[in-house]
Coordinates of C-alpha atoms and ligand atoms in Angstrom, one line a residue:
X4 CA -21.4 16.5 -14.5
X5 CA -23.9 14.5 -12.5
X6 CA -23.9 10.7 -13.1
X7 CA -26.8 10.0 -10.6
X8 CA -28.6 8.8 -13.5
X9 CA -26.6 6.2 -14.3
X10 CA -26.5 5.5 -10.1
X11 CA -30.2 4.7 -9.9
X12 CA -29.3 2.0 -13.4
X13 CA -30.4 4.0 -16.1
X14 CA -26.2 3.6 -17.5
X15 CA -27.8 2.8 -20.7
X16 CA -29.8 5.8 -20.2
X17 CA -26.7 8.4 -20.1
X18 CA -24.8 9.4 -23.4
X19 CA -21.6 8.1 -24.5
X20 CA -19.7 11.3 -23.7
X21 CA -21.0 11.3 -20.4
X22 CA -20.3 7.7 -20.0
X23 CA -16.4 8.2 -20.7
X24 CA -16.5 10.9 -17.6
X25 CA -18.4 9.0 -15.1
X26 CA -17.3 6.0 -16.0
X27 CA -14.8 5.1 -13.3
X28 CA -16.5 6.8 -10.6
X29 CA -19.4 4.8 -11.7
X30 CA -18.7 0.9 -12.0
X31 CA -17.2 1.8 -8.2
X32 CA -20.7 1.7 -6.8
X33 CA -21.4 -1.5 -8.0
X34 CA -21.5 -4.9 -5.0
X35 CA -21.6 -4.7 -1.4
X36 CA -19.8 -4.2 2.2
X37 CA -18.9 -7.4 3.7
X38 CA -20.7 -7.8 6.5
X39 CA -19.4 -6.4 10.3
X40 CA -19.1 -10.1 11.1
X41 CA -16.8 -11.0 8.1
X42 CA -14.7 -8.0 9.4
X43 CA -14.3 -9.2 12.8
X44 CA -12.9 -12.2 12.0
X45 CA -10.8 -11.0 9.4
X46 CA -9.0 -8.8 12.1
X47 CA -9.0 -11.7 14.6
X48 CA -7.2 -13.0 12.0
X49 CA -5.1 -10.7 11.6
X50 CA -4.4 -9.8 15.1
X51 CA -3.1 -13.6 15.5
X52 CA -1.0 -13.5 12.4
X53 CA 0.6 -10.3 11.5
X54 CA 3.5 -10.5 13.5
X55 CA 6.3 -10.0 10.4
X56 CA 7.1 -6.0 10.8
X57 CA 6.0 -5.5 6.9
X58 CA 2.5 -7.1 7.7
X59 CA 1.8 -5.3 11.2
X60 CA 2.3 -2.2 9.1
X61 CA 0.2 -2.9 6.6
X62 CA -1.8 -4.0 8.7
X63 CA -2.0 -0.9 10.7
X64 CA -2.6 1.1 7.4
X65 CA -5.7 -1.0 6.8
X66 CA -7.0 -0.5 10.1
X67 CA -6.5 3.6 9.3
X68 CA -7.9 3.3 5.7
X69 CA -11.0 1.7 7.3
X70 CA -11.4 2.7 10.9
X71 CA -10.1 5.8 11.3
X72 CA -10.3 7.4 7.6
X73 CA -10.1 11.2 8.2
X74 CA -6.5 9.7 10.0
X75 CA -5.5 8.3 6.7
X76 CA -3.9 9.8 3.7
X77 CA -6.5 9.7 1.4
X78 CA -8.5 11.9 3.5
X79 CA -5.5 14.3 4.9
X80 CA -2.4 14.7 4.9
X81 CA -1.5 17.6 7.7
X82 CA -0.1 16.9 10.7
X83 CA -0.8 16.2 13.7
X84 CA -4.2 14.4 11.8
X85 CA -7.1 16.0 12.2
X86 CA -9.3 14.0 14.3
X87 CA -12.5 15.5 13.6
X88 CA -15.1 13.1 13.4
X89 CA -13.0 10.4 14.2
X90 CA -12.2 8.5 17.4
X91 CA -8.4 8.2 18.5
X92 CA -6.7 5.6 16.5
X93 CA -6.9 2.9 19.8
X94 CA -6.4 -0.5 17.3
X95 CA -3.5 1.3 15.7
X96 CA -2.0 3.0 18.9
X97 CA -2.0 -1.0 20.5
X98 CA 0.3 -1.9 17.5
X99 CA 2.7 0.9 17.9
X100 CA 2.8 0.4 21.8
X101 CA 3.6 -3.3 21.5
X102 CA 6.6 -3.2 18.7
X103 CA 7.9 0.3 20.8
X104 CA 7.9 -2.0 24.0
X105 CA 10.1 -4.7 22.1
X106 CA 12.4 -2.2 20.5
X107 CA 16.3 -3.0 21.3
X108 CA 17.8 0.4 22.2
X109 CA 20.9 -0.1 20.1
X110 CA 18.6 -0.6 16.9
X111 CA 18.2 2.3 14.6
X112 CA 15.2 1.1 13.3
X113 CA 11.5 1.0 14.6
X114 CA 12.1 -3.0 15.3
X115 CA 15.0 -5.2 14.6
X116 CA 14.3 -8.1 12.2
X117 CA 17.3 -10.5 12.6
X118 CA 18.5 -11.5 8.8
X119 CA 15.3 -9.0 7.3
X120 CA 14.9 -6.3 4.9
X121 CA 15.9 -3.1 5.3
X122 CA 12.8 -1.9 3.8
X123 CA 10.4 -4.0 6.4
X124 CA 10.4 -2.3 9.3
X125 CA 9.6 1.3 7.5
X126 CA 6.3 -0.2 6.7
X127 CA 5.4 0.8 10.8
X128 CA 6.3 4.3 10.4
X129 CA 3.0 5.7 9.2
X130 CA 0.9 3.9 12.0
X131 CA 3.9 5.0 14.1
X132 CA 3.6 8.8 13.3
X133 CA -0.1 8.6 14.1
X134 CA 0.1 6.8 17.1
X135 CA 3.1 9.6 18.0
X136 CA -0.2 12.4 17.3
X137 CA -2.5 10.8 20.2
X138 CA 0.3 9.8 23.2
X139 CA 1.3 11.6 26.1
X140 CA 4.4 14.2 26.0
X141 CA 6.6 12.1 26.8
X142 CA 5.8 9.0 24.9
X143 CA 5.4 11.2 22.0
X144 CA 9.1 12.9 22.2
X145 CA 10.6 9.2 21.9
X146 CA 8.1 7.9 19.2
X147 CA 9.5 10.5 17.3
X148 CA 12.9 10.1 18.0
X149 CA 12.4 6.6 16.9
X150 CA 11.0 7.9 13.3
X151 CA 14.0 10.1 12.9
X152 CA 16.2 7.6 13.5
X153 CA 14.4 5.1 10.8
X154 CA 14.5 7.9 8.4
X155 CA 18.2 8.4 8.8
X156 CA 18.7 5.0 8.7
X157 CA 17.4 4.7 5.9
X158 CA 19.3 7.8 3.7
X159 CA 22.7 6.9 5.2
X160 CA 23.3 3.6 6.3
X161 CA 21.2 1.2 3.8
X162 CA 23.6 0.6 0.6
X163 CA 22.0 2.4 -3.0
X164 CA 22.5 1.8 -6.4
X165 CA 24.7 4.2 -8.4
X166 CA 21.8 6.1 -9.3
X167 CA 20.8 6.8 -5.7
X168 CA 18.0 4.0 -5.0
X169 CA 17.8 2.7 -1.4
X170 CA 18.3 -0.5 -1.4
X171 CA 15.7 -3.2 0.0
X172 CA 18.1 -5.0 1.9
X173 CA 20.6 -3.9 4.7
X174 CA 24.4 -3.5 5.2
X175 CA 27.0 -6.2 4.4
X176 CA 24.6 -7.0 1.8
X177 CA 25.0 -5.6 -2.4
X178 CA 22.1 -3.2 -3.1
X179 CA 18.7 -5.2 -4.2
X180 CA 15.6 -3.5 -5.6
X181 CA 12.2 -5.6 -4.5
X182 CA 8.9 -4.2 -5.8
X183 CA 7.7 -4.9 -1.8
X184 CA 9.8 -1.4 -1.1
X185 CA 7.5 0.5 -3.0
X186 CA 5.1 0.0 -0.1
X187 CA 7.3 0.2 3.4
X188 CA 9.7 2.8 2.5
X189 CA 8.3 5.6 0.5
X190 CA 4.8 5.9 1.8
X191 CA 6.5 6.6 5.3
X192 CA 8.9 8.7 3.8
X193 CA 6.5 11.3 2.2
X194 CA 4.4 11.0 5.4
X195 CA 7.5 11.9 7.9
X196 CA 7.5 14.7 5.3
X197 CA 4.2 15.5 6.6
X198 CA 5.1 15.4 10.0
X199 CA 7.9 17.5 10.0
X200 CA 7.1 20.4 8.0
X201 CA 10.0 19.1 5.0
X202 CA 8.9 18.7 1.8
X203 CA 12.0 17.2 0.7
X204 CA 11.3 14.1 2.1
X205 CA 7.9 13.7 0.2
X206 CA 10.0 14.3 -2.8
X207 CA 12.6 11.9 -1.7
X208 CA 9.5 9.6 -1.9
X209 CA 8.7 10.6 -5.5
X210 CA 12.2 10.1 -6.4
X211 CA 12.9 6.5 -5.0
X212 CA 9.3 5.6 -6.8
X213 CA 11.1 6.6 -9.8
X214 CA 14.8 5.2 -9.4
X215 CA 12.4 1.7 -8.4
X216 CA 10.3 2.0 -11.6
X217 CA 13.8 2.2 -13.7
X218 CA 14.7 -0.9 -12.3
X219 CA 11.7 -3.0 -12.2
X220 CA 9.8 -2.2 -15.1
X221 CA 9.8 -5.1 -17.6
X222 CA 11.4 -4.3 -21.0
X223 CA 8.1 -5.7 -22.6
X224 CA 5.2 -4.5 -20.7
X225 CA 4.4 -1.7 -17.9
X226 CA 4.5 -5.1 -15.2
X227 CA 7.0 -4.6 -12.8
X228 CA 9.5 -7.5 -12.2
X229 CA 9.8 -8.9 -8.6
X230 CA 13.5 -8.4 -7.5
X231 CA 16.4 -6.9 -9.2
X232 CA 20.1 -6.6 -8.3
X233 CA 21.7 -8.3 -5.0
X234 CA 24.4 -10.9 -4.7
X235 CA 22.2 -14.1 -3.8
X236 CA 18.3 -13.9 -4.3
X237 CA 17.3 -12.1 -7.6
X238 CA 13.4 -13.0 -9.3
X239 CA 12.7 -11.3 -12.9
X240 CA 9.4 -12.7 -12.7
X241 CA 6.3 -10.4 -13.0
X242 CA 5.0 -11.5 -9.0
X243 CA 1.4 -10.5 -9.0
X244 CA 2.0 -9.1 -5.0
X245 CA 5.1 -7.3 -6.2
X246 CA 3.3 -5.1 -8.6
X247 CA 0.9 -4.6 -6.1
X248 CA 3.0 -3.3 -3.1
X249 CA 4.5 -0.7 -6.0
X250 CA 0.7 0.2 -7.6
X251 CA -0.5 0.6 -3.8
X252 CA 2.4 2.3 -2.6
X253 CA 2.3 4.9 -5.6
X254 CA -1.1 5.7 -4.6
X255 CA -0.3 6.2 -1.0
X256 CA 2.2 8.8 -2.3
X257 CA 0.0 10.3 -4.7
X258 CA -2.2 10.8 -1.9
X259 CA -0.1 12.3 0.3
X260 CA 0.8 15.0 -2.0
X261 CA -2.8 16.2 -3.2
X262 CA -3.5 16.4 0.2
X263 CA -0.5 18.3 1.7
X264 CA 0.1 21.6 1.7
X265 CA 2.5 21.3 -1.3
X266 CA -0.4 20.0 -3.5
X267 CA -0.3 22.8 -6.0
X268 CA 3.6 22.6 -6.3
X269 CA 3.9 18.6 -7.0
X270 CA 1.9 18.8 -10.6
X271 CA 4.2 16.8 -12.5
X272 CA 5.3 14.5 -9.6
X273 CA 1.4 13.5 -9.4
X274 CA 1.5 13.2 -13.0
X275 CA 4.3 10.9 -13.2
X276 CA 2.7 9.1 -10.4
X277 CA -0.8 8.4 -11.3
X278 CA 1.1 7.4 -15.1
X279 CA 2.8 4.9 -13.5
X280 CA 0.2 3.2 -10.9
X281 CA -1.5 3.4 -14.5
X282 CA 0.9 1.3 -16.1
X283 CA 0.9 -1.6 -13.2
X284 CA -2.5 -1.3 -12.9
X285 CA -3.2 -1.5 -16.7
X286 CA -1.0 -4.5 -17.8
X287 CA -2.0 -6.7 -14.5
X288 CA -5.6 -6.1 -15.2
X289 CA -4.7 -7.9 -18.6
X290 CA -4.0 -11.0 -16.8
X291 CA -7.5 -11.9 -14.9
X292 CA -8.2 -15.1 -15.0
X293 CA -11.7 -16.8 -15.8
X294 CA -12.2 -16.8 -12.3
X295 CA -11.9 -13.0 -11.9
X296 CA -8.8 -12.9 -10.1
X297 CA -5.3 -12.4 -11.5
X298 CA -2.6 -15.7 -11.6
X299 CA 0.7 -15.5 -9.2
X300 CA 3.3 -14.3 -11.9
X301 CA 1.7 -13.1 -15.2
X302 CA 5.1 -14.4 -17.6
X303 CA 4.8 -18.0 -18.0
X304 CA 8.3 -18.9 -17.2
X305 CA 7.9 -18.1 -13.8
X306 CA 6.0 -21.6 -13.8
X307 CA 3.2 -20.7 -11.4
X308 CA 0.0 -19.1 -12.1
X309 CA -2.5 -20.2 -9.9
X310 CA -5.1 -18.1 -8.7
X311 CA -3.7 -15.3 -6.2
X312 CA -6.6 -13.5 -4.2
X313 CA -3.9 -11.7 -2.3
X314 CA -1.9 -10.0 -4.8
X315 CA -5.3 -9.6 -6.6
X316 CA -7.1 -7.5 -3.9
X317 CA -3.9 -5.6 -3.3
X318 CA -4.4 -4.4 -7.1
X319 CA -8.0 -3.6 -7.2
X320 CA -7.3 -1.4 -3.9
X321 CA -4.8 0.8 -5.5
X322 CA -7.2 1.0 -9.0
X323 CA -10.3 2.3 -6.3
X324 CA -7.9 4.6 -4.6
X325 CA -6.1 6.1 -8.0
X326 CA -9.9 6.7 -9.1
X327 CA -10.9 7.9 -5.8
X328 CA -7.7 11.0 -6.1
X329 CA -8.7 11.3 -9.7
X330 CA -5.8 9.8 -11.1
X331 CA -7.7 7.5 -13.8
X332 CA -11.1 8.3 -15.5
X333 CA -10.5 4.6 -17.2
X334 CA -13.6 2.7 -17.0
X335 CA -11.4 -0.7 -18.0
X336 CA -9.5 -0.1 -14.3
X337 CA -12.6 0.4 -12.1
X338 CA -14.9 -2.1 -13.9
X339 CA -11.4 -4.5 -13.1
X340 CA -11.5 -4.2 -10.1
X341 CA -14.9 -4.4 -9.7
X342 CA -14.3 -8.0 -11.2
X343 CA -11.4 -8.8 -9.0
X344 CA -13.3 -7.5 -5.7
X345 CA -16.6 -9.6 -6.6
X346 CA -14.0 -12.6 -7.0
X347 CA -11.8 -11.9 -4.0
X348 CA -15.1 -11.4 -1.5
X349 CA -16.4 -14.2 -2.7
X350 CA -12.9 -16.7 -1.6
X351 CA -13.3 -15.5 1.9
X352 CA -14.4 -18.2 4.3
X353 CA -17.7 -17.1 6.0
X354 CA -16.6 -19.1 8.7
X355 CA -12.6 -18.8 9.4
X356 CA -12.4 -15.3 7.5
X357 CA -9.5 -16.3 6.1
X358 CA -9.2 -15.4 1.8
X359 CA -8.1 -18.3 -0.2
X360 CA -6.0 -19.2 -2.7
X361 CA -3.1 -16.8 -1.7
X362 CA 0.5 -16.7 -2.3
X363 CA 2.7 -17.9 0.2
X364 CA 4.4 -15.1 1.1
X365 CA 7.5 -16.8 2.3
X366 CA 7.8 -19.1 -1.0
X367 CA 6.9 -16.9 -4.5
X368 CA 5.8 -19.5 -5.7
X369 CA 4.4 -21.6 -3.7
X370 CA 0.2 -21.7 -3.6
X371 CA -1.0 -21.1 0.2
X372 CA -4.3 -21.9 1.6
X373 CA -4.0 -18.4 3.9
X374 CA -1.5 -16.0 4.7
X375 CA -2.3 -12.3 6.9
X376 CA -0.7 -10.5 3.6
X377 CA -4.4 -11.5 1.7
X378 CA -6.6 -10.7 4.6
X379 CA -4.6 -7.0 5.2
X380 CA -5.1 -6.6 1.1
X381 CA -9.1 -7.7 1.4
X382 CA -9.2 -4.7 4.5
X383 CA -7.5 -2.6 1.7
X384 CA -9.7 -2.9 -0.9
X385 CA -12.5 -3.0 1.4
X386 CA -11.9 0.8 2.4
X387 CA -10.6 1.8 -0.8
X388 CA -14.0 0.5 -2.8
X389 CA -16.2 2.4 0.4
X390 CA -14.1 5.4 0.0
X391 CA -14.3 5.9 -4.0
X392 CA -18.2 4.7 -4.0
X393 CA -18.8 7.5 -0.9
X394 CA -17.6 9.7 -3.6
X395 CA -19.8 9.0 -6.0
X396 CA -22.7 9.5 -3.5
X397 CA -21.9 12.3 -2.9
X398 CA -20.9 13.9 -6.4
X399 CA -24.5 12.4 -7.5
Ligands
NAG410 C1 -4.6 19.8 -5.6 O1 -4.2 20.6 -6.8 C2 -5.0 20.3 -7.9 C3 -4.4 21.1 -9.0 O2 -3.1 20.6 -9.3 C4 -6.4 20.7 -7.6 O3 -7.3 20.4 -8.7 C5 -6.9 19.9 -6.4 O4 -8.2 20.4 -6.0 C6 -6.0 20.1 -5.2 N1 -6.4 19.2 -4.2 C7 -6.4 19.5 -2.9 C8 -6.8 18.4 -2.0 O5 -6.1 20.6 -2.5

């Protein structure tokens, strides 16, 4: 099937039954890179404000998705990474350095967040692992050591649900399920997976993806709610960043299984997988606003549905990538967030960088004029539209 037809703008040209095939590859071509400029002062941005463990790793996966691609999962997923073609992962390895310098000995984590998540600081250990591929001997032994012990951490200290779900937050506290985990805890568990030759772990991944979705998912429609369970904080609202931390994180999984060495044997855990991104990503996308980006919370009683370019870019990156590892042929998804991306690239302030309006990621609710989550999601969907539109180019 060759849609370079369609490419060069002759998409009326092409017949329906081709259109259903190309169409998601298609639409993915469609707008253009922000400019070098933009990018530098979106990561000055960054580098001033992503100081929360949860945002330094996400930031660090967005500096791999778009700097260092061949280091990121949706390029490989053997370990140590292949670095041909690309440079050592210097912006990432800087990150790693700095929160391995601050790290108490006593913690069993990769940093201590006084009164945090348990989840939040698992969001470091893909950059982590990286990082660990490109140090000396000896920094290397104890970045791994560091992994292991946020791995075990997590199985055997954090508190579960009866059915076996970590929990978001840590000991002392009743088990909690926040849609946020879908992106700090199983990515780095299927990618440790990687690292150390144990497939179990990548399942473990799959499996917590699951026990999350059975949880979350709304009785009425394939949103996920924000936060379930826990003694003090609970929010059944459908957050619009909440279903994208579990859409983006269930692609990150996804990808690391295709391209592992246990591809062939994870059929129906891919499946299951690009099903459910499917469902998030298809019930959102329901939701954009006249504006082209999605509101806050999409159920009314949550009271607040301003315009949220944050949770909105976060989205349209995981509908790019779930295209990009074949996971969706749906048009409706790719033209989406196509619409969103337009919408989103055009909030960003030429002249601070910062993406605007945004969710305050402190407050649910609360409308913010900038916060680093947004500018991490904008380098998200940034890499994850170039990636799925270099595909097209080249399947053309
Ligand atoms: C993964 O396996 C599928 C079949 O399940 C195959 O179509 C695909 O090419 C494989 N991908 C990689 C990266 O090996």
């Amino acid at each position: 099937m060759r849609c370079s037809g369609a490419l060069a703008g002759a998409a009326v040209a092409v017949a329906a039954s081709a259109l259903t095939v190309c169409a998601a590859p298609l639409s993915t071509s469609s707008g253009a890179a922000l400019s070098d400029n933009l990018v530098d002062l979106i990561k000055q941005r960054l580098s001033e404000s992503a100081t929360d463990t949860w945002t330094s790793g996400t930031h660090m996966e967005a500096l791999l998705e778009l700097d260092y691609p061949d280091l990121s999962v949706f390029a490989s997923a053997s370990y140590p990474p292949s670095t041909l073609g690309s440079s050592p992962p210097s912006e990432v390895d800087s990150i790693v350095a700095s929160w391995a310098s601050k790290r108490s000995s006593w913690t069993k984590e990769l940093a201590w967040d006084n009164g945090g998540a348990a989840a939040d600081p698992a969001a470091l250990g893909v950059g982590w692992l990286v990082a660990a591929a490109f140090v000396d001997e000896s920094t290397q032994a104890a970045y791994q050591s560091y992994a292991e012990q946020e791995v075990n951490y997590l199985l055997n200290s954090v508190p579960r649900f009866s059915d076996g779900a970590i929990s978001h937050r840590p000991p002392g506290e009743a088990a909690s399920a926040w849609a946020d985990f879908c992106s700090m805890v199983p990515p780095f568990l299927a990618y440790y997976g990687v690292a150390t030759s144990d497939r179990s772990m990548v399942e473990q991944a799959y499996t917590q993806l699951k026990l999350y979705r059975s949880h979350l998912q709304s009785s009425t429609s394939g949103s996920w709610r924000h936060v379930v369970g826990g003694d003090s904080f609970t929010d059944a609202g459908l957050w619009n960043t909440g279903n994208g931390w579990a859409a983006h994180g269930i692609v990150r999984v996804l990808a690391t299984m295709q391209n592992s060495e246990w591809n062939a044997t994870f059929a129906n855990e891919k499946a299951d997988l690009a099903s459910w991104a499917t469902e998030i990503l298809t019930s959102a996308f329901s939701h954009i606003k006249s504006d082209g980006l999605l509101p806050n919370y999409y159920d009314s009683a949550s009271g607040s549905s301003f315009s949220d370019a944050a949770g909105s870019a976060l989205l349209a990156a995981a509908a790019y990538r779930l295209a990009q590892l074949g996971g969706t042929r749906s048009a409706y998804l790719v033209d989406s967030a196509a619409t969103i991306r337009s919408a989103v690239n055009r909030k960003i302030s030429s002249s601070t960088g910062w993406v605007s309006p945004v969710v305050n990621p402190l407050s649910f609710k609360a409308q913010s004029a900038a916060s680093p989550e947004g500018e991490v999601f904008v380098l998200l969907l940034e890499a994850a539209w170039r990636d799925s539109s270099a595909l097209v180019a080249l399947s053309s």
